PDB file of C-alpha atoms in Angstrom:
ATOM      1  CA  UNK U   1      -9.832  15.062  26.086  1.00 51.00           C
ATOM      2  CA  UNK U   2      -7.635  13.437  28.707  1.00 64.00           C
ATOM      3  CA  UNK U   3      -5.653  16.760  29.030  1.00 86.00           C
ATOM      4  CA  UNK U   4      -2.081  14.791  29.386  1.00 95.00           C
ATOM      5  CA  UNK U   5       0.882  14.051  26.981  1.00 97.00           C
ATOM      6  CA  UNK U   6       2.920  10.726  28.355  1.00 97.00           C
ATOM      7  CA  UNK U   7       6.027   9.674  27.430  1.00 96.00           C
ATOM      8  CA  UNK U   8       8.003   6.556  27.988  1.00 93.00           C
ATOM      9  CA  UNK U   9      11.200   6.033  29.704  1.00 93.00           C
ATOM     10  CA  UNK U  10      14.098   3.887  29.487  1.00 90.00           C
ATOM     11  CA  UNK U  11      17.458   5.754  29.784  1.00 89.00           C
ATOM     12  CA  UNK U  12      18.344   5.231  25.797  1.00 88.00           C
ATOM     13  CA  UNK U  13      19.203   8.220  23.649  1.00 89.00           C
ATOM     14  CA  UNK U  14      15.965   8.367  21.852  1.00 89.00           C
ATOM     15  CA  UNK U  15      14.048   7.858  25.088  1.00 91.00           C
ATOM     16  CA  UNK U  16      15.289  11.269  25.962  1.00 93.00           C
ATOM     17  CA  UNK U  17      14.584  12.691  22.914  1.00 92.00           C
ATOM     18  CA  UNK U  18      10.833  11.384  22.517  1.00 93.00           C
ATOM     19  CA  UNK U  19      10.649  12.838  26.479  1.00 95.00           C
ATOM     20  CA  UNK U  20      11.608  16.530  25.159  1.00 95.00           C
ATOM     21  CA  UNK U  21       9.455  16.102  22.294  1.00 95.00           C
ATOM     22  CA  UNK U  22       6.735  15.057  24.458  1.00 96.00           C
ATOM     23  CA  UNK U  23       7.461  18.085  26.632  1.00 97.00           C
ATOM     24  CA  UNK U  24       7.482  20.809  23.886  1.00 95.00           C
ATOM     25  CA  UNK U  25       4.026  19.158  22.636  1.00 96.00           C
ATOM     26  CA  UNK U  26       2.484  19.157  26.334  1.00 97.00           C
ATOM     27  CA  UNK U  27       3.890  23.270  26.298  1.00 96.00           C
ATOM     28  CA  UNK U  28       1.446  24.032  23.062  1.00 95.00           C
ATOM     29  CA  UNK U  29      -1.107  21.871  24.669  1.00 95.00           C
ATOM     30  CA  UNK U  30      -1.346  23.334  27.909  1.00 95.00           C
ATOM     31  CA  UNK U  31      -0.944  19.984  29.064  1.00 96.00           C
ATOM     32  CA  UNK U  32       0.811  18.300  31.849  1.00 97.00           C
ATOM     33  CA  UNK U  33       3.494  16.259  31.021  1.00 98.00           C
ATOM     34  CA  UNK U  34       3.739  12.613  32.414  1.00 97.00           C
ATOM     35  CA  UNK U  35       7.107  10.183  32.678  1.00 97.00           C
ATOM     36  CA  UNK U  36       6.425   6.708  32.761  1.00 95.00           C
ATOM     37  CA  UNK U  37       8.972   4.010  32.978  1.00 92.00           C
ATOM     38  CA  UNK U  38       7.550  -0.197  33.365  1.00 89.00           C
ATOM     39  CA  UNK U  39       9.714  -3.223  34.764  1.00 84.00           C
ATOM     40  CA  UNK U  40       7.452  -6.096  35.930  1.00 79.00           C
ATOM     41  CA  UNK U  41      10.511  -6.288  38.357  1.00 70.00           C
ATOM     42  CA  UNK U  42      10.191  -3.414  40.112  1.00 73.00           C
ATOM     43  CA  UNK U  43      10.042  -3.385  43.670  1.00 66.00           C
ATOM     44  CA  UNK U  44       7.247  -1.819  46.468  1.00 66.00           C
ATOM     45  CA  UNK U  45       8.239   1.512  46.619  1.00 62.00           C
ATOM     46  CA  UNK U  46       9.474   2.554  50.108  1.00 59.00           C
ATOM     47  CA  UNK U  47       7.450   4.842  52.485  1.00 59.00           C
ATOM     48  CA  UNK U  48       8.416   8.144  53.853  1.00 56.00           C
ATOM     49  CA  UNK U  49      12.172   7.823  52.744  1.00 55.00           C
ATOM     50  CA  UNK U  50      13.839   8.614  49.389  1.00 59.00           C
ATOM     51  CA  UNK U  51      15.249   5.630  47.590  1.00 57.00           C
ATOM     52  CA  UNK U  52      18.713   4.685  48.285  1.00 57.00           C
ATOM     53  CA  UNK U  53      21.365   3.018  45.814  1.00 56.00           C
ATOM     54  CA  UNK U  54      20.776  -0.383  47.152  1.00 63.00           C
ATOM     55  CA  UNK U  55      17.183  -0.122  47.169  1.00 69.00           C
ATOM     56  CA  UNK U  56      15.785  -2.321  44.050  1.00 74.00           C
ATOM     57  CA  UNK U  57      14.595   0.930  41.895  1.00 77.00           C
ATOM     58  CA  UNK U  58      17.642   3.203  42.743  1.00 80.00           C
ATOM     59  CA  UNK U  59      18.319   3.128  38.960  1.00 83.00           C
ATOM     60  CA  UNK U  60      14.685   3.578  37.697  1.00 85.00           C
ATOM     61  CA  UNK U  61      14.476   6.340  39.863  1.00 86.00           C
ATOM     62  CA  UNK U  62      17.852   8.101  38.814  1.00 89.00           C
ATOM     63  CA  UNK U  63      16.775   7.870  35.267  1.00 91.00           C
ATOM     64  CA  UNK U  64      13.544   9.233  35.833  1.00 93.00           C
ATOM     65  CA  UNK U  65      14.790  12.043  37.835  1.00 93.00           C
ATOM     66  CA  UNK U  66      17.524  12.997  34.921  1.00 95.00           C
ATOM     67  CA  UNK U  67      14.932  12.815  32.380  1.00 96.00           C
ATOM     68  CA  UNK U  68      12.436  15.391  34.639  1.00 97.00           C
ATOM     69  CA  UNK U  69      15.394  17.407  35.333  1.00 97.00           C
ATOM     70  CA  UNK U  70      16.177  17.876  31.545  1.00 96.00           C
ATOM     71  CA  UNK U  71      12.648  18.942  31.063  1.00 97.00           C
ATOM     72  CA  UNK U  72      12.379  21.629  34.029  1.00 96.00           C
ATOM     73  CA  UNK U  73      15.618  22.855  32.424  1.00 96.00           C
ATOM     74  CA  UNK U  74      14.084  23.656  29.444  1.00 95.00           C
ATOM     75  CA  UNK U  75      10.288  24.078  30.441  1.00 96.00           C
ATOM     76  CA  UNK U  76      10.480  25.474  33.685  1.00 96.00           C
ATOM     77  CA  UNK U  77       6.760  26.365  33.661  1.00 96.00           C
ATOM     78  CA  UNK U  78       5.967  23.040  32.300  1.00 97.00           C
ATOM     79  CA  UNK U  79       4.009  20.446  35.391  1.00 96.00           C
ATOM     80  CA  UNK U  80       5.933  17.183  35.213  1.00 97.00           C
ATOM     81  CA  UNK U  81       4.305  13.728  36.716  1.00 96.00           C
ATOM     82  CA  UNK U  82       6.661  10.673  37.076  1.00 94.00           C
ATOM     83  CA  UNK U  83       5.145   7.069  37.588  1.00 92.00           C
ATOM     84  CA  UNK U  84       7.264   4.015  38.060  1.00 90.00           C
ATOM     85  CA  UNK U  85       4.918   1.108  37.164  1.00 89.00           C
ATOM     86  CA  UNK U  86       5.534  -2.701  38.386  1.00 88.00           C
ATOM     87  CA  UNK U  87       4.026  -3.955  35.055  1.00 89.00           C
ATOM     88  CA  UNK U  88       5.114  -5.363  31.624  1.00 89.00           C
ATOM     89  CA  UNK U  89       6.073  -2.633  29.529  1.00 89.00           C
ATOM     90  CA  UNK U  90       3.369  -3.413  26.877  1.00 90.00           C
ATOM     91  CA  UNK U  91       0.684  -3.117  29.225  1.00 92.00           C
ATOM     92  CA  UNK U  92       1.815  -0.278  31.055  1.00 92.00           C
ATOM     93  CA  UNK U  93       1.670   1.935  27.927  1.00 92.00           C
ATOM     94  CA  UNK U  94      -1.280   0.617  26.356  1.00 92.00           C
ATOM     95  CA  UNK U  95      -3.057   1.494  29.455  1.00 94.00           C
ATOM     96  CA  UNK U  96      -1.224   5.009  29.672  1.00 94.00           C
ATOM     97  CA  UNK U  97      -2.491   5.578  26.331  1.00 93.00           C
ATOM     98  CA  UNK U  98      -6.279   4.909  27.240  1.00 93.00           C
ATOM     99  CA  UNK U  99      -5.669   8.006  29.252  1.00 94.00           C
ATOM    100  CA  UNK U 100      -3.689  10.157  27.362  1.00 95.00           C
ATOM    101  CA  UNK U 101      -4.101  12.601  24.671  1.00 95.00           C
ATOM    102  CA  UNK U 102      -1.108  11.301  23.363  1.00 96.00           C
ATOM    103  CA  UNK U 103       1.802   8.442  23.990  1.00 96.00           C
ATOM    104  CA  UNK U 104       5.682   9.427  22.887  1.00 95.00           C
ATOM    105  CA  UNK U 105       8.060   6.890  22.587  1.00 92.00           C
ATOM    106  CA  UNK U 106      11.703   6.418  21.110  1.00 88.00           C
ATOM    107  CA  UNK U 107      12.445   4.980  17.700  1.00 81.00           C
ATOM    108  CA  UNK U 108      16.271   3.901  16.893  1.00 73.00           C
ATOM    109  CA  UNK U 109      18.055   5.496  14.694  1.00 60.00           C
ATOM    110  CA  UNK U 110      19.754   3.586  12.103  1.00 52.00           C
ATOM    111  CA  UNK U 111      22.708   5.745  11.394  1.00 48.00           C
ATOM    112  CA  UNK U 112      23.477   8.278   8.928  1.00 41.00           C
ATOM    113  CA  UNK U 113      20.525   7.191   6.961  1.00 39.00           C
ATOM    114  CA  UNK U 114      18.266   8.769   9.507  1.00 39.00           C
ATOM    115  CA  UNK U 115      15.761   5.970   9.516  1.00 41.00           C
ATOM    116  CA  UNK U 116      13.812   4.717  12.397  1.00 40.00           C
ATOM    117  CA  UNK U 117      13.410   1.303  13.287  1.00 46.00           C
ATOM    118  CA  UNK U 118      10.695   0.350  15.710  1.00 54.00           C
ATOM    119  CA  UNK U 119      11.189  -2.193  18.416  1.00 58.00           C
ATOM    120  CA  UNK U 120       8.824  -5.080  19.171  1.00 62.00           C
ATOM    121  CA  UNK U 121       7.113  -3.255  22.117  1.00 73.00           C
ATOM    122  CA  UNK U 122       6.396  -0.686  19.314  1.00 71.00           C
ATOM    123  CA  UNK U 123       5.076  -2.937  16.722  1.00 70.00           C
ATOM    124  CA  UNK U 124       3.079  -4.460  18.971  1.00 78.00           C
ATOM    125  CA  UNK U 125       1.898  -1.237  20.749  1.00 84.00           C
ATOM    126  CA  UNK U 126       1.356   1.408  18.161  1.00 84.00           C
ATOM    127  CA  UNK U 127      -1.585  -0.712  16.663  1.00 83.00           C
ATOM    128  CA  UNK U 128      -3.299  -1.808  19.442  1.00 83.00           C
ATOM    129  CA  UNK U 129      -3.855   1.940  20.718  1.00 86.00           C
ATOM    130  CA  UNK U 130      -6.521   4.106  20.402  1.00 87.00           C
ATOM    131  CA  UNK U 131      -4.558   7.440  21.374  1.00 91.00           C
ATOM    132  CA  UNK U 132      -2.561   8.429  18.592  1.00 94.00           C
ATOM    133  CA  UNK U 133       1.625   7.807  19.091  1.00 94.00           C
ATOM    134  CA  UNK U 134       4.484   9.857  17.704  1.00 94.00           C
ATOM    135  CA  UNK U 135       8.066   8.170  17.654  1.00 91.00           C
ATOM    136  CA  UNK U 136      10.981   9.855  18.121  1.00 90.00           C
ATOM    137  CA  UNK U 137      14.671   9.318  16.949  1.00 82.00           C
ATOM    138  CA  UNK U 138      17.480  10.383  18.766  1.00 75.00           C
ATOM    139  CA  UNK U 139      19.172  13.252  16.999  1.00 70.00           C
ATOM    140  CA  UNK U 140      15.557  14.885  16.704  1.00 65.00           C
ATOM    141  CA  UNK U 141      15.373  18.535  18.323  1.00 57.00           C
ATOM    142  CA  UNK U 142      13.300  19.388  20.878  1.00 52.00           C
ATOM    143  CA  UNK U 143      12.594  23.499  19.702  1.00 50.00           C
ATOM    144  CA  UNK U 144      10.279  24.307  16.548  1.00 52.00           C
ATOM    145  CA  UNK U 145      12.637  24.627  13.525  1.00 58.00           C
ATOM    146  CA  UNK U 146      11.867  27.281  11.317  1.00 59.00           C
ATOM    147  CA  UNK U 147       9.678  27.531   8.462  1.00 70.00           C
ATOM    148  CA  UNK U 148       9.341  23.395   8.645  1.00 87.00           C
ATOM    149  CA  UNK U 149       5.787  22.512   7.848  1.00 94.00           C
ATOM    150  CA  UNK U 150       3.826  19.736   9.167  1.00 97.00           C
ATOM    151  CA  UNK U 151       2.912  16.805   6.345  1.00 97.00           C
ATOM    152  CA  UNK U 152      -0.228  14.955   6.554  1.00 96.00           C
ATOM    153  CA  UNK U 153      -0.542  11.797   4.329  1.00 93.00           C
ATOM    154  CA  UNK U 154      -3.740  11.434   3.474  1.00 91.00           C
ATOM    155  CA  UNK U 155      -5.608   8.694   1.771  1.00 86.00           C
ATOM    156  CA  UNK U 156      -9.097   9.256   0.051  1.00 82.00           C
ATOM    157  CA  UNK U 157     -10.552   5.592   0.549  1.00 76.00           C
ATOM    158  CA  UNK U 158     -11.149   6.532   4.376  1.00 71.00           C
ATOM    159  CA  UNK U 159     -13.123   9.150   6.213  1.00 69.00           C
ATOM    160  CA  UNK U 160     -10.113  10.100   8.109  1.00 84.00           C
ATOM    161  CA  UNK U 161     -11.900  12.724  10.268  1.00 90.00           C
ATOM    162  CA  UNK U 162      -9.484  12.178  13.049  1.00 92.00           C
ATOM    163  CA  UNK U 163      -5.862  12.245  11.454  1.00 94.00           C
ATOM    164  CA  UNK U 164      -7.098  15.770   9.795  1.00 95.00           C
ATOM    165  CA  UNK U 165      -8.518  16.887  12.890  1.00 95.00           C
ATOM    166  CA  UNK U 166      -4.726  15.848  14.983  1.00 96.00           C
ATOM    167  CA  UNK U 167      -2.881  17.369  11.539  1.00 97.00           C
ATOM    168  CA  UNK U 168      -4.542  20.590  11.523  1.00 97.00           C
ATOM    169  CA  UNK U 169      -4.851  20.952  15.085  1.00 97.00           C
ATOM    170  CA  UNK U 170      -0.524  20.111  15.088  1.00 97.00           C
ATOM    171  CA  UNK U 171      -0.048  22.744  12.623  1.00 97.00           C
ATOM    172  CA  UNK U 172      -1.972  25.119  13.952  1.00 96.00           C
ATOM    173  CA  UNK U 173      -0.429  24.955  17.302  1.00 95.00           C
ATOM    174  CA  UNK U 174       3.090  25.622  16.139  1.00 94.00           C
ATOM    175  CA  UNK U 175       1.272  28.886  13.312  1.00 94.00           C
ATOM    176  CA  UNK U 176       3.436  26.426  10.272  1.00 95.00           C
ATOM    177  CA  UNK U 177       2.088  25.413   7.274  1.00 96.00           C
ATOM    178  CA  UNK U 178       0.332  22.039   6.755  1.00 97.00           C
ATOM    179  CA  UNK U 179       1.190  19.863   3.785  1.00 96.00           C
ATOM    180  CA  UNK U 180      -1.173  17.500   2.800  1.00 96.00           C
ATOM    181  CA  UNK U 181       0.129  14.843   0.256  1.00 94.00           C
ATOM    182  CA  UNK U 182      -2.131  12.413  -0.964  1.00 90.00           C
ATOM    183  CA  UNK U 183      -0.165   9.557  -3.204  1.00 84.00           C
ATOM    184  CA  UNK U 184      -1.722   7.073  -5.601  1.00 79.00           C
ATOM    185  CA  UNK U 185      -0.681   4.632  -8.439  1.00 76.00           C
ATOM    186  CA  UNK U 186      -1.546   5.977 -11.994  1.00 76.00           C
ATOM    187  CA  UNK U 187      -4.611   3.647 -13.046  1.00 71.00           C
ATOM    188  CA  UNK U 188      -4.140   1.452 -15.458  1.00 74.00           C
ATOM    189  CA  UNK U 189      -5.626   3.188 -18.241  1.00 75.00           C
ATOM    190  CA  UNK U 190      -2.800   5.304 -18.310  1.00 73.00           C
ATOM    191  CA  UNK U 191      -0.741   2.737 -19.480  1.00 75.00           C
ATOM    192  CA  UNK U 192      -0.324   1.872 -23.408  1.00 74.00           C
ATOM    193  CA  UNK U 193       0.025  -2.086 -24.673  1.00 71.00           C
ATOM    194  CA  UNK U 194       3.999  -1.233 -24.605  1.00 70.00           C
ATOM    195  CA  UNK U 195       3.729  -0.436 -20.791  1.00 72.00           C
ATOM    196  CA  UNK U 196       4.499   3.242 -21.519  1.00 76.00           C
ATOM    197  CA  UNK U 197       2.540   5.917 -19.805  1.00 74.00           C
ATOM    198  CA  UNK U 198      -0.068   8.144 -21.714  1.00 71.00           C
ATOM    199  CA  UNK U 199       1.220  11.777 -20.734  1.00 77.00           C
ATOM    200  CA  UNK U 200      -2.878  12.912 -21.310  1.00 78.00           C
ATOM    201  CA  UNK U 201      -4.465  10.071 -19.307  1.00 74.00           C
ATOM    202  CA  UNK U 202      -1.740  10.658 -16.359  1.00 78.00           C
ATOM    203  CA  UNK U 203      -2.386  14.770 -16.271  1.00 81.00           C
ATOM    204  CA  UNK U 204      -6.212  13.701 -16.056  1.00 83.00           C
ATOM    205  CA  UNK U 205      -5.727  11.058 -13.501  1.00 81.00           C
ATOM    206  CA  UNK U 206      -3.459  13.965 -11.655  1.00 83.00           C
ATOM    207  CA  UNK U 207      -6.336  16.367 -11.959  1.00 85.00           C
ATOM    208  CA  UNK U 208      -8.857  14.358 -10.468  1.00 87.00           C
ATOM    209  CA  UNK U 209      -7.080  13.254  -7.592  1.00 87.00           C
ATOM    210  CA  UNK U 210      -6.592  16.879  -6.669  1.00 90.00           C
ATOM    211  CA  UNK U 211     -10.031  17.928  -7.133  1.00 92.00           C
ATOM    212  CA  UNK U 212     -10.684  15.103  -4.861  1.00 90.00           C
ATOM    213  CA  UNK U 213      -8.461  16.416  -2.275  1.00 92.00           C
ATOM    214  CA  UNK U 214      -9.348  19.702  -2.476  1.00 93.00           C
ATOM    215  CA  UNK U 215     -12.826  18.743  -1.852  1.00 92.00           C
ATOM    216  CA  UNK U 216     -12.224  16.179   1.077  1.00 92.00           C
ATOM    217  CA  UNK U 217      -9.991  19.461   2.851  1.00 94.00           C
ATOM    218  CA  UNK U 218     -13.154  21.945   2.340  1.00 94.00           C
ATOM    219  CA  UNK U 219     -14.409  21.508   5.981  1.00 94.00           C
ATOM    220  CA  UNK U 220     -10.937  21.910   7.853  1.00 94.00           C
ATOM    221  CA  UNK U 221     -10.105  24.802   5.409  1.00 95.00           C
ATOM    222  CA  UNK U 222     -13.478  26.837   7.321  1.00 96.00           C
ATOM    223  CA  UNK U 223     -12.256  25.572  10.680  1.00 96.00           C
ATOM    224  CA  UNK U 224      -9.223  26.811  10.179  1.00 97.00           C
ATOM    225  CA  UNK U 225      -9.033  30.160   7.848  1.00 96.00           C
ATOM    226  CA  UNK U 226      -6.019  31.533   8.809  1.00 96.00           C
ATOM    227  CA  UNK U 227      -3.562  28.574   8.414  1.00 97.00           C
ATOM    228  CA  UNK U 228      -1.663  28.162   5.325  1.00 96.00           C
ATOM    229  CA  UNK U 229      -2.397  24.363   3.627  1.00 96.00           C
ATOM    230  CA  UNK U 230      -0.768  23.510   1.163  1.00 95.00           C
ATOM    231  CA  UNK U 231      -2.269  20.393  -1.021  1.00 93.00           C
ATOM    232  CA  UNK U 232      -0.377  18.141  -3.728  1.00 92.00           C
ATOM    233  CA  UNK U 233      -0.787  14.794  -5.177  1.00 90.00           C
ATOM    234  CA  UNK U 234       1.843  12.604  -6.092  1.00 88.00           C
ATOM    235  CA  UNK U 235       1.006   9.819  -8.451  1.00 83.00           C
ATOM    236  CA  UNK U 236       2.981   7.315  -6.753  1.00 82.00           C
ATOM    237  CA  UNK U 237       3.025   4.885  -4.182  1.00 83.00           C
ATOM    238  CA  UNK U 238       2.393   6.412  -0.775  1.00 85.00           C
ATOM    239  CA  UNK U 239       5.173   5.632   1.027  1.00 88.00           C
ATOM    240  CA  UNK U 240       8.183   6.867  -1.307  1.00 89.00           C
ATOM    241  CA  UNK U 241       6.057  10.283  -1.937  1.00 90.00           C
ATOM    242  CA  UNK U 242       5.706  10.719   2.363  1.00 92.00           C
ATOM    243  CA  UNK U 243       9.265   9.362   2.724  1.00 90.00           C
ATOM    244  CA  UNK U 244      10.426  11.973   0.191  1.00 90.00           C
ATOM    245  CA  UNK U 245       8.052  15.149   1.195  1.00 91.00           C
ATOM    246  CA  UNK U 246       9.217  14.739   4.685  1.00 92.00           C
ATOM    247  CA  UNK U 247      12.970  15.455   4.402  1.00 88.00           C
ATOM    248  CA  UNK U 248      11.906  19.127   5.503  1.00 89.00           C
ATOM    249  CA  UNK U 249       8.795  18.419   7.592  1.00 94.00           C
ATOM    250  CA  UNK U 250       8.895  19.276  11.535  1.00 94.00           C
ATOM    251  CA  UNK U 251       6.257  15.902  11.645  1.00 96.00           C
ATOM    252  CA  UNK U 252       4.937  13.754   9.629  1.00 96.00           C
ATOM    253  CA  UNK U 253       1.451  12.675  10.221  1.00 96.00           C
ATOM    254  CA  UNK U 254      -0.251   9.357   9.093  1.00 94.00           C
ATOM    255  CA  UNK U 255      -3.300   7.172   9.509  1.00 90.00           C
ATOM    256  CA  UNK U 256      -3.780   3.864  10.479  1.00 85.00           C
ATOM    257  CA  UNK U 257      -7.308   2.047  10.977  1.00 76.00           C
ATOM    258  CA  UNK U 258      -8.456   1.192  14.023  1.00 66.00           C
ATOM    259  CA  UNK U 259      -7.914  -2.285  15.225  1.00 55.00           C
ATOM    260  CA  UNK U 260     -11.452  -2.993  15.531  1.00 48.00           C
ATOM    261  CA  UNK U 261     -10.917  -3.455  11.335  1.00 43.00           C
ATOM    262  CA  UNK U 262      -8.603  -5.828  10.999  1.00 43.00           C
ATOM    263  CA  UNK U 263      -9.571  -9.234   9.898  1.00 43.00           C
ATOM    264  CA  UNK U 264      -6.567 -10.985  10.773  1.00 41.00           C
ATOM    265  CA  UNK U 265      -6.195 -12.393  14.151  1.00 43.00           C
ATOM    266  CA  UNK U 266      -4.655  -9.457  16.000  1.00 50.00           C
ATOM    267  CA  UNK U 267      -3.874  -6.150  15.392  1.00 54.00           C
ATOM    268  CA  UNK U 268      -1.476  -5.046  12.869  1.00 62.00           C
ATOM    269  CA  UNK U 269       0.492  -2.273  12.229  1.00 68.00           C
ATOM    270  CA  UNK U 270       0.273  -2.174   8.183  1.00 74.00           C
ATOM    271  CA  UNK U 271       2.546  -1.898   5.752  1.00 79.00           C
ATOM    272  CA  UNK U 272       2.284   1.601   4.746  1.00 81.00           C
ATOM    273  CA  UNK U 273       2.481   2.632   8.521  1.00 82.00           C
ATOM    274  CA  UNK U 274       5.321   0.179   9.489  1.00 81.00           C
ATOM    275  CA  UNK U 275       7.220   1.110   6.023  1.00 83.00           C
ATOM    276  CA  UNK U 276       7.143   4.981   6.480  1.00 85.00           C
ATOM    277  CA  UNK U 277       8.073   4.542  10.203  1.00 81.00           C
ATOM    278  CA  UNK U 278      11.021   3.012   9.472  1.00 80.00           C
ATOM    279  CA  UNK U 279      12.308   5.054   6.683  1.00 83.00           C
ATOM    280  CA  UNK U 280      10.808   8.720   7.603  1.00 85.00           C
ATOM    281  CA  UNK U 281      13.659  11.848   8.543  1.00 86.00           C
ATOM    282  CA  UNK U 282      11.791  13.142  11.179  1.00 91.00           C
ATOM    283  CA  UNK U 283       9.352  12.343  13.859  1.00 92.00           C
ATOM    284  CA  UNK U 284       6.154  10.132  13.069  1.00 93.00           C
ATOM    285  CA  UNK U 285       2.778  10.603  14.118  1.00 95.00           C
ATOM    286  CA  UNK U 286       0.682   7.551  13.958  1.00 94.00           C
ATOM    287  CA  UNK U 287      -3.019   8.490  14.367  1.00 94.00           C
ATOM    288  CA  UNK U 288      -6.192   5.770  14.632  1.00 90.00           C
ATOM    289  CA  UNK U 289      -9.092   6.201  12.273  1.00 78.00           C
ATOM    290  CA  UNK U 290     -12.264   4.816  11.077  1.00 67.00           C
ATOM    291  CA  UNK U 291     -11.391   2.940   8.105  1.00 54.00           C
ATOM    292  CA  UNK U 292     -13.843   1.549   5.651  1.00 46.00           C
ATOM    293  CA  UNK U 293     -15.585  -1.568   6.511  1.00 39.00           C
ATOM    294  CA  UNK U 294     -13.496  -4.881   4.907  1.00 36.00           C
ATOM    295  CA  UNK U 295     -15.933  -6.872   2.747  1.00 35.00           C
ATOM    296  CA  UNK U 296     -16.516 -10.513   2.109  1.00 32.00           C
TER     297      UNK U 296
END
């Protein structure tokens, strides 16, 4: 453990917004809370003087010191570290998140349909990190909202040791509920010649998958015997059963493999990840895990 929550900076809306998350998170960590804003064109800070408004990172500065401000106003008690960095953005974070706990950054919001979009430094960074990231929109609150659970999508192909370990560990932090939603396409048994589904072949299908679910939960269930989980299965496609159990969650939770398993040139983000990123209600938790080894 790194013992540190960092957030970037950049003066928008949901840069502020991803900063008080980030704060609130550090709180139930007992964690220190570190700023960190990147401009390859920043200047040599100045010695022994505070920066004036014709000195080079007069802005950075300001915006820094309005985004700490807004966090000592509402976590007094919380210790705040600001870093101005003279480096790409990119590489500023990915190396912020090698010693981290956790990275925060902003999403944009779309509108009224409260979706997120990701920038490019996002789709480039969230896959390429081995610290898990949570994007924030702007109209996201700060303070716990009451009785909203924490959703966990979970996928039984993977041993996804880590993403259970951050979901429960989330939950049980904040004393909520955890939701764990596991989606799958009905197999194609269920299906008659007329494309029709078999109502008996879909219950069993249904059935398995949540013995299979309750089975992979066992262990966190001991580790943690006093917080409520709540399990389903939707026999869907993961990403409109997350998108849909998430209109009420606090945070939304999900996996992505680490970039060590990707046989394209590159890291990737994946669809799944990218597609309930960019269509999720509330804030997004994107956690690295061992994935199963690709064949061939």
């Amino acid at each position: 453990m790194k013992d540190v929550v960092t957030a970037g900076v950049d003066g928008t809306p949901e840069s502020l917004s991803a900063v008080l998350w980030a704060a609130r998170e550090a709180q139930l960590r007992q964690a220190p809370l570190r700023l960190l804003h990147a401009w390859v064109l920043l200047a040599p800070e100045p010695e022994r003087r505070p920066p004036t408004d014709r000195d080079q990172n007069y802005w950075p500065h300001r915006m820094m010191h309005a985004a700490a401000a807004e966090v000592r106003t509402r976590f007094p008690d919380l210790p705040v570290e600001m870093m101005l960095v003279p480096k790409d953005p990119l590489d500023a974070l990915r190396e912020a998140a090698e010693v981290s706990d956790l990275l925060v950054l902003g999403a944009k919001d779309l509108g009224p349909v409260s979706r997120y979009a990701l920038s490019e430094l996002g789709l480039k960074l969230v896959p390429c990190t081995d610290a898990p990231t949570v994007l924030v929109h702007a109209r996201q609150e700060a303070t716990a909202q009451r009785d909203r659970a924490v959703l966990v999508g979970l996928s039984l192909h993977d041993p996804c040791v880590s993403l259970l370990d951050f979901a429960f560990a989330a939950a049980s932090r904040r004393q909520t509920t955890l939701r764990v939603l596991h989606g799958r396409h009905l197999p194609s048994y269920a299906y008659n010649r007329g494309g029709g589904v078999e109502a008996s072949a879909a219950r069993e299908a249904a059935h398995d998958a949540r013995q299979e679910l309750s089975a992979a939960l066992e262990p966190w269930r001991e580790k943690y015997p006093d917080l409520p989980v709540d399990h389903q299965v939707a026999m869907q496609g993961p990403v409109p059963a997350l998108v849909h159990h998430a209109a009420d969650a606090e945070l939304l939770v999900i996996g992505r493999r680490h970039r060590h398993r990707h046989r394209l040139p590159g890291p990737r983000i994946g669809r799944v990840v990218q597609s309930v990123v960019h269509r999720a209600p509330c804030p997004v938790a994107v956690v690295p895990h061992e994935g199963t080894p690709s064949r061939g």
